[in-house]
Coordinates of C-alpha atoms in Angstrom, one line a residue:
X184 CA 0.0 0.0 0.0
X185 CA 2.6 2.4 0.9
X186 CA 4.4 1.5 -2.6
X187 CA 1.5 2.3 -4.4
X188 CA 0.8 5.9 -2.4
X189 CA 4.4 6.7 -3.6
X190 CA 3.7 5.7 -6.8
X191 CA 0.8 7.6 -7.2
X192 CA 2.7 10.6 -5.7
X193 CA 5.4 10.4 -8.3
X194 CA 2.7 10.0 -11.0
X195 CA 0.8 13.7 -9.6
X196 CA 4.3 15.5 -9.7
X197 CA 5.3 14.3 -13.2
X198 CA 2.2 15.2 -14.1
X199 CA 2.1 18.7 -12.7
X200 CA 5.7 18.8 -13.9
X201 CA 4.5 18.2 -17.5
X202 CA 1.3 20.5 -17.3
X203 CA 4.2 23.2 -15.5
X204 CA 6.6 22.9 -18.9
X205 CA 3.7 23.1 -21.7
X206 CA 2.9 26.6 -20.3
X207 CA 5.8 28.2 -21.5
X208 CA 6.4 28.8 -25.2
X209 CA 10.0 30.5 -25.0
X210 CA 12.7 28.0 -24.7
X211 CA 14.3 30.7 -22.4
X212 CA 11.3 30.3 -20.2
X213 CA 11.1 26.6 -20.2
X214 CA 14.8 25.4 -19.1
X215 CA 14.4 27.2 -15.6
X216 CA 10.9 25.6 -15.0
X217 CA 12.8 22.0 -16.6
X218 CA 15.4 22.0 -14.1
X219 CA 13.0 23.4 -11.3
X220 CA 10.2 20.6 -11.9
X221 CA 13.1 18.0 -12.6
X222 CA 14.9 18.6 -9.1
X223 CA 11.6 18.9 -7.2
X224 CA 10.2 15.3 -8.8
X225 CA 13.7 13.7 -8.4
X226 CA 13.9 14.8 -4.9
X227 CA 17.8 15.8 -5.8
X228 CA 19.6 18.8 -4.5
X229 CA 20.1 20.2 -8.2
X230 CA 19.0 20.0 -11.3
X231 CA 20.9 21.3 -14.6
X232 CA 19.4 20.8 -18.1
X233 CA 21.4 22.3 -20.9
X234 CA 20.3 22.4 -24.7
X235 CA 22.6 23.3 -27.9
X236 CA 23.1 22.2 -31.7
X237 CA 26.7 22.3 -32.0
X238 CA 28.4 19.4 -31.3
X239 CA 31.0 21.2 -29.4
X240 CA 29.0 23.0 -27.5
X241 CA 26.2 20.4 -26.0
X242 CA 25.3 23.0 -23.4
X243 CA 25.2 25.9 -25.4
X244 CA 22.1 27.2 -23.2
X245 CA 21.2 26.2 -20.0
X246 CA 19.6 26.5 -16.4
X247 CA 19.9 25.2 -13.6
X248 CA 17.7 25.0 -9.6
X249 CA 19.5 24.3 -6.6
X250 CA 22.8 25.9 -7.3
X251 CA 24.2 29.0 -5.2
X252 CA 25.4 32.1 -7.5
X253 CA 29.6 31.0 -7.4
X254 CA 28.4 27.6 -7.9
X255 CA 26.4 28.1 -11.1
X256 CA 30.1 30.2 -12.3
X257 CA 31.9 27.0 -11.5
X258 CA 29.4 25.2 -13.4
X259 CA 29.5 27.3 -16.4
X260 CA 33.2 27.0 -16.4
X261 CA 33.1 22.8 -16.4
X262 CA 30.3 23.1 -19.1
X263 CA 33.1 25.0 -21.3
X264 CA 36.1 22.7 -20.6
X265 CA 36.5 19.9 -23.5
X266 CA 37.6 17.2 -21.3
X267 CA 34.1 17.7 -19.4
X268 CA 32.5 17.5 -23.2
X269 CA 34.3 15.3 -25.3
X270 CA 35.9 13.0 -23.0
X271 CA 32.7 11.3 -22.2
X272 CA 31.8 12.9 -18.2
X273 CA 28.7 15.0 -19.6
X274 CA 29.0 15.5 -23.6
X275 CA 27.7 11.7 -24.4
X276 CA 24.3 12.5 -22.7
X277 CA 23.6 15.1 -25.0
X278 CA 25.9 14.1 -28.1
X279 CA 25.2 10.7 -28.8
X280 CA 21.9 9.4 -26.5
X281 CA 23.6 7.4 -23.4
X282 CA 21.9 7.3 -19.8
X283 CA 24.8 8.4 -17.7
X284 CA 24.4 7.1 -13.8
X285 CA 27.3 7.9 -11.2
X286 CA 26.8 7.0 -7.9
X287 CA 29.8 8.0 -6.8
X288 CA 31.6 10.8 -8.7
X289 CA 35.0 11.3 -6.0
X290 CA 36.0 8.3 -7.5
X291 CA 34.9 8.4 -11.4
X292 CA 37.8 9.6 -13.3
X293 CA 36.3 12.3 -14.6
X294 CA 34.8 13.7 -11.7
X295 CA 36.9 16.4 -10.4
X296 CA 35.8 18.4 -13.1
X297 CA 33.0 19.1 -11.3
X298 CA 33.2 18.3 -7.3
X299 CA 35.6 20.5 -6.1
X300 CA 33.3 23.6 -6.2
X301 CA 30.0 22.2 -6.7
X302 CA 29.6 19.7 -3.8
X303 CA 28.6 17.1 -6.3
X304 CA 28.0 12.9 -4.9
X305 CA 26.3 11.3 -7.2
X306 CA 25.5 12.4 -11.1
X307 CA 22.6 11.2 -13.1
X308 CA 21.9 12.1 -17.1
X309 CA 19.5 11.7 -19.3
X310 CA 19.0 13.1 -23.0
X311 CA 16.8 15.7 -24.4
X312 CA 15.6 14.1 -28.3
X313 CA 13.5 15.5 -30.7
X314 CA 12.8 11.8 -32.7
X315 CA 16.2 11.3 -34.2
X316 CA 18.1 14.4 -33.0
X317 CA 20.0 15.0 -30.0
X318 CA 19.1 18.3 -28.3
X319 CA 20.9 18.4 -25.1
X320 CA 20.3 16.9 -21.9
X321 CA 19.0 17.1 -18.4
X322 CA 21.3 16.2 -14.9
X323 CA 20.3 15.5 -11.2
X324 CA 23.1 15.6 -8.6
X325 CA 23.0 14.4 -4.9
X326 CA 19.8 13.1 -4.0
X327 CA 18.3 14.4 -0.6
X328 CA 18.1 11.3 1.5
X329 CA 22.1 10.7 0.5
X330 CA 20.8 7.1 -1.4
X331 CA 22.4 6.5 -5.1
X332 CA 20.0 7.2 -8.2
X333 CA 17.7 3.9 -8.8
X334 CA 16.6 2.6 -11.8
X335 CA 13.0 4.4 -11.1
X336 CA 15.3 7.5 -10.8
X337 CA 16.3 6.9 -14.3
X338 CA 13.1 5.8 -15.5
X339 CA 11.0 8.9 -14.1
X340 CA 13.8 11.6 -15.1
X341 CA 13.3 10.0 -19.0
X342 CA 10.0 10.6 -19.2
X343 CA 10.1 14.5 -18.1
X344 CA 13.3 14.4 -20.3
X345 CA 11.5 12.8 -23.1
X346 CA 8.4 15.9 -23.2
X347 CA 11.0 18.3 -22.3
X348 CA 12.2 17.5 -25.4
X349 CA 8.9 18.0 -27.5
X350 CA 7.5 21.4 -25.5
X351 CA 11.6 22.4 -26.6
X352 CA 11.3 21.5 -30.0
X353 CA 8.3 23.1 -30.5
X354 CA 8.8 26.2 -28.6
X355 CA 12.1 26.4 -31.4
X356 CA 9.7 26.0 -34.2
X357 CA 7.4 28.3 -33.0
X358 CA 9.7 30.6 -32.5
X359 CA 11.1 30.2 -36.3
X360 CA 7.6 31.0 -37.2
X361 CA 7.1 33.9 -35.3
X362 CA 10.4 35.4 -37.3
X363 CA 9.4 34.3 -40.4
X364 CA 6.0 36.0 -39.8
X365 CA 7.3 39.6 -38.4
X366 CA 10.1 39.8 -40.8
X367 CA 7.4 39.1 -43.9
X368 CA 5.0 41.5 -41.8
X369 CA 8.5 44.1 -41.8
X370 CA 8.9 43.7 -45.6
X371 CA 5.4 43.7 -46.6
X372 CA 4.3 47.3 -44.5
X373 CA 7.6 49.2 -45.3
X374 CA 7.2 48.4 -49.3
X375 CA 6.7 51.7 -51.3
X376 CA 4.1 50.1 -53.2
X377 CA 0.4 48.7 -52.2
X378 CA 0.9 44.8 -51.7
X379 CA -2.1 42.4 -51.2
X380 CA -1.7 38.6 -50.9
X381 CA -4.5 36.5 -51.3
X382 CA -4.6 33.3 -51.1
X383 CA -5.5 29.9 -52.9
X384 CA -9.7 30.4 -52.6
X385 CA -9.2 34.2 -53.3
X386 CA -9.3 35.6 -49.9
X387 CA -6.7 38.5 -48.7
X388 CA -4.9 36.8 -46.1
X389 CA -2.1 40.4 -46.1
X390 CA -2.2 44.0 -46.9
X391 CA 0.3 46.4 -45.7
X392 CA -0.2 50.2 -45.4
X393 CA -0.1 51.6 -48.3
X394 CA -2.5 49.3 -50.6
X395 CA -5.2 50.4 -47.8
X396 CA -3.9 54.5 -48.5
X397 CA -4.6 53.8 -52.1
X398 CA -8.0 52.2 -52.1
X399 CA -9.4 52.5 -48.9
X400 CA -10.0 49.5 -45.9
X401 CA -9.5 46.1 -47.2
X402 CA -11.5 43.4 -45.8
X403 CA -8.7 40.6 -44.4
X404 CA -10.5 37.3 -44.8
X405 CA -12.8 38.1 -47.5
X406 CA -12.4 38.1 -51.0
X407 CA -11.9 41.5 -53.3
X408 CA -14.8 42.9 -55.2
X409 CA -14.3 43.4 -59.2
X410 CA -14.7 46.4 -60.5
X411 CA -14.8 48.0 -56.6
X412 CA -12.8 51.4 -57.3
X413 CA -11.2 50.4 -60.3
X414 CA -11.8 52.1 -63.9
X415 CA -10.3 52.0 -67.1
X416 CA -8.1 54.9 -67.9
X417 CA -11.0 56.6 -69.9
X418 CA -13.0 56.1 -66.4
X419 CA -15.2 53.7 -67.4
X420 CA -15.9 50.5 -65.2
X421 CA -13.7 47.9 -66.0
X422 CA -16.8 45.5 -66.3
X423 CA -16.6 43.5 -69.5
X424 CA -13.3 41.6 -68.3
X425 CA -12.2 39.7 -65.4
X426 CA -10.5 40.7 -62.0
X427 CA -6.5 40.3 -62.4
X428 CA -6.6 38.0 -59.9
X429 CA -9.2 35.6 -61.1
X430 CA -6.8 35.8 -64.5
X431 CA -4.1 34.7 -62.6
X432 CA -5.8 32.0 -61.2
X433 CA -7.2 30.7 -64.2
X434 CA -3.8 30.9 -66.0
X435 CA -1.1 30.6 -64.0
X436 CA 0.4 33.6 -65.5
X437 CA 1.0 37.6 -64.1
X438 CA -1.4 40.0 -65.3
X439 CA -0.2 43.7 -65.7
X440 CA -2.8 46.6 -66.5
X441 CA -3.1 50.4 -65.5
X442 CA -6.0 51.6 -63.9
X443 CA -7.8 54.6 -61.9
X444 CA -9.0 54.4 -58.4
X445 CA -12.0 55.9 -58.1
X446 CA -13.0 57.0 -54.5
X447 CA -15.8 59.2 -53.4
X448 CA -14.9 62.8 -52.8
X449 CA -11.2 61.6 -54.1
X450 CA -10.0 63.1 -57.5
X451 CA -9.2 59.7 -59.6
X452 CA -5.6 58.0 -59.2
X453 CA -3.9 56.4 -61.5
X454 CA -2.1 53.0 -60.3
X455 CA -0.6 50.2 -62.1
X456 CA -1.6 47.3 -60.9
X457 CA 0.4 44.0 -60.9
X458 CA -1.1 40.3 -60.4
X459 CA 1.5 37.2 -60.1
X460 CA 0.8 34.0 -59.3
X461 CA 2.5 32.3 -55.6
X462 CA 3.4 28.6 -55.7
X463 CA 5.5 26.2 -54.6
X464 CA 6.7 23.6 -57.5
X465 CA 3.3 22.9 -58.8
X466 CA 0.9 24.0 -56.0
X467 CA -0.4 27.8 -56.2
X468 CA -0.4 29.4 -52.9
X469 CA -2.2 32.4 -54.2
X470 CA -1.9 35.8 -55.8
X471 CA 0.4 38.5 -54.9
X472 CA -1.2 42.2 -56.2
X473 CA 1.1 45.0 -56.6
X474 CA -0.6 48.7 -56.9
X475 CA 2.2 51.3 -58.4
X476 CA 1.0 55.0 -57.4
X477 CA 1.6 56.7 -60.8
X478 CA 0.2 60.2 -59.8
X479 CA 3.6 61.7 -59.5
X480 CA 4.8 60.4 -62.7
X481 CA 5.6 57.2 -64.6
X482 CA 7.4 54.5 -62.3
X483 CA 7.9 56.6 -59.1
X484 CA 5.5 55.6 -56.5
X485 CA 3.5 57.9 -54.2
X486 CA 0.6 57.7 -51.6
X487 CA -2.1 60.5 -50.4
X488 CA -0.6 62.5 -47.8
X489 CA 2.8 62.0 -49.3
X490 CA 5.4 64.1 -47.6
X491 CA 8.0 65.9 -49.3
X492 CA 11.8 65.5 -48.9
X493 CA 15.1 65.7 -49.9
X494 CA 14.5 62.9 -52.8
X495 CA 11.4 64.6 -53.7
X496 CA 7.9 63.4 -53.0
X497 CA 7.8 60.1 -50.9
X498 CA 4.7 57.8 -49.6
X499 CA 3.2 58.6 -46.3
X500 CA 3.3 55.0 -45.2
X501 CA 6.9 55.1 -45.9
X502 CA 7.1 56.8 -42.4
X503 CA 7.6 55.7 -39.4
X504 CA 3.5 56.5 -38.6
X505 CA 1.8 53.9 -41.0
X506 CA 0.2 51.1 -40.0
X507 CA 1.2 47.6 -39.0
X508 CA 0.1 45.4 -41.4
X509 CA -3.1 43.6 -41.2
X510 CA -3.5 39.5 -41.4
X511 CA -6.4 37.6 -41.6
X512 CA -8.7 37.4 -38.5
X513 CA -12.1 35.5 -37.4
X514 CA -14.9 37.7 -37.7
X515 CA -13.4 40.6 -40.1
X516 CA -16.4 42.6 -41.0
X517 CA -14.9 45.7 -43.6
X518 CA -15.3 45.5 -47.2
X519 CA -13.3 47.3 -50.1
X520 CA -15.0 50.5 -49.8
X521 CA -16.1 50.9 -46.8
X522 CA -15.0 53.8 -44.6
X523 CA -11.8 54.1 -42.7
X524 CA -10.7 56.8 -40.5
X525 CA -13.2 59.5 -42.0
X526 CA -12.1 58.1 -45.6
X527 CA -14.4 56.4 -47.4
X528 CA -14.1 54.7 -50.5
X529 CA -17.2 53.6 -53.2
X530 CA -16.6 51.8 -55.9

């Protein structure tokens, strides 16, 4: 009975342990609460879990629980030295897989890398995998009733170690997409030209700044209306042929046409306006549209409200005061030509 309490007790911490890790989503966030969770389930005086992808530098980042300030420099140091690394004390862990157990370090051969200053008894090591690849690994030092590491030590401390190693891997690939995302956000908003994206059913999924200054708010999520603002360059309604985009689509091939944008209580602008298909290999992703301002001449591209400089007239959303750009969201309600800010637009 008293087995089976402790069991069940061991089974509540690794679970709280696990629910503690998937909160975080910055792997800066999640080593401290690794090692923290780790130390407190092991019952072990500290806890160190270190995570790289160089091979000569295993523990590249790292945290630790349990260790005193001047003990956590000492560490850092040992971490550093190659004996500790590639002489097989700590680097094998992370490097190639292996469960390290030493139940008494003094006498390990290795093991004056790290007692003098830490205090450290007994050393046990377990990987952090993603699948295939080695991503670091997670140590327990000294457990708190003085007994060596069991094989239920091991065995507990590879199960945290083996969702470590997801909630890591994922808070890495998440942050990879969160970079991809603001640095395509960056590009798209600062462009001097108007940039829409839509995607494969026809939707706008992007529009930066200055396609919204040219025609007015864009509804993210819904799909563009044909003619809307746009006119021939006689100013008649371009209704007799299809949208750009829908060419695109059909064809596979860029579309290129001038235009004016017609907006009420708006003289009429001239743009150029640009369709070109998006794929990978064979697969269309969507339509990218390109609006060229051509009110302040043939090929230079301008904005309403542009502000004049050194270079000569420049777009207002070129600034550092236009808008973020604007990505597809549950429940967007504005349509092409509906009023923004005081401006309306009718097509």
């Amino acid at each position: 009975y008293t087995a089976e309490r402790q069991e069940r007790a061991a089974l509540e911490q690794l679970l709280q342990a696990l629910a503690a890790m998937g909160a975080e989503r910055q792997i800066e966030r999640i080593l401290p609460v690794v090692a923290e969770q780790a130390r407190t389930l092991l019952g072990v005086d500290v806890a160190v879990v270190g995570i790289g992808d160089q091979p000569t530098a295993p523990f590249a980042r790292w945290a630790s629980s349990g260790l005193a300030p001047e003990a956590q420099a000492s560490l850092e140091a040992a971490l550093r030295r190659p004996a500790a690394v590639a002489m097989g004390l700590l680097g094998p862990v992370a490097q190639e897989g292996q469960t390290l157990v030493i139940n008494d370090l003094a006498a390990h051969p290795l093991g004056q890398l790290l007692t003098p200053a830490l205090g450290l008894r007994t050393l046990l090591g377990v990987p952090l995998r993603w699948g295939p690849r080695s991503l670091g690994a997670l140590f327990l030092a000294n457990r708190t009733d003085d007994r060596p590491f069991t094989t239920r030590d091991t065995y507990l401390a590879g199960l945290l170690a083996a969702y470590a190693g997801v909630i890591l891997e994922y808070a890495r690939l998440h942050g990879e997409e969160v970079r991809a995302r603001l640095l395509a956000e960056t590009i798209l908003d600062s462009a001097p030209v108007g940039l829409i994206v839509l995607g494969p059913d026809g939707r706008v999924q992007r529009v930066n700044a200055m396609a919204e200054q040219l025609l007015g708010a864009v509804d993210v999520g819904q799909t563009l209306p044909w003619p809307g603002p746009f006119r021939r360059p006689t100013g008649q309604p371009a209704t007799d042929v299809p949208a750009p985009w829908a060419s695109v689509q059909a064809t596979g091939r860029a579309v290129q046409e001038e235009y004016q944008v017609v907006r009420s209580g708006q003289p009429p602008r001239p743009v150029r306006l640009s369709a070109l298909p998006l794929q990978t290999g064979d697969q269309p992703l969507g339509v990218l549209l390109a609006l060229m301002d051509l009110s302040y001449g043939e090929g230079v591209p301008a904005a309403a409200g542009g502000v004049d400089g050194p270079g000569g007239p420049r777009p207002a959303g070129a600034g550092r005061h236009h808008r973020r750009l604007r990505r597809a969201a549950p429940g967007s309600a504005r349509g092409l030509g509906e009023p923004q800010s005081g401006a309306g637009l009718s097509g």
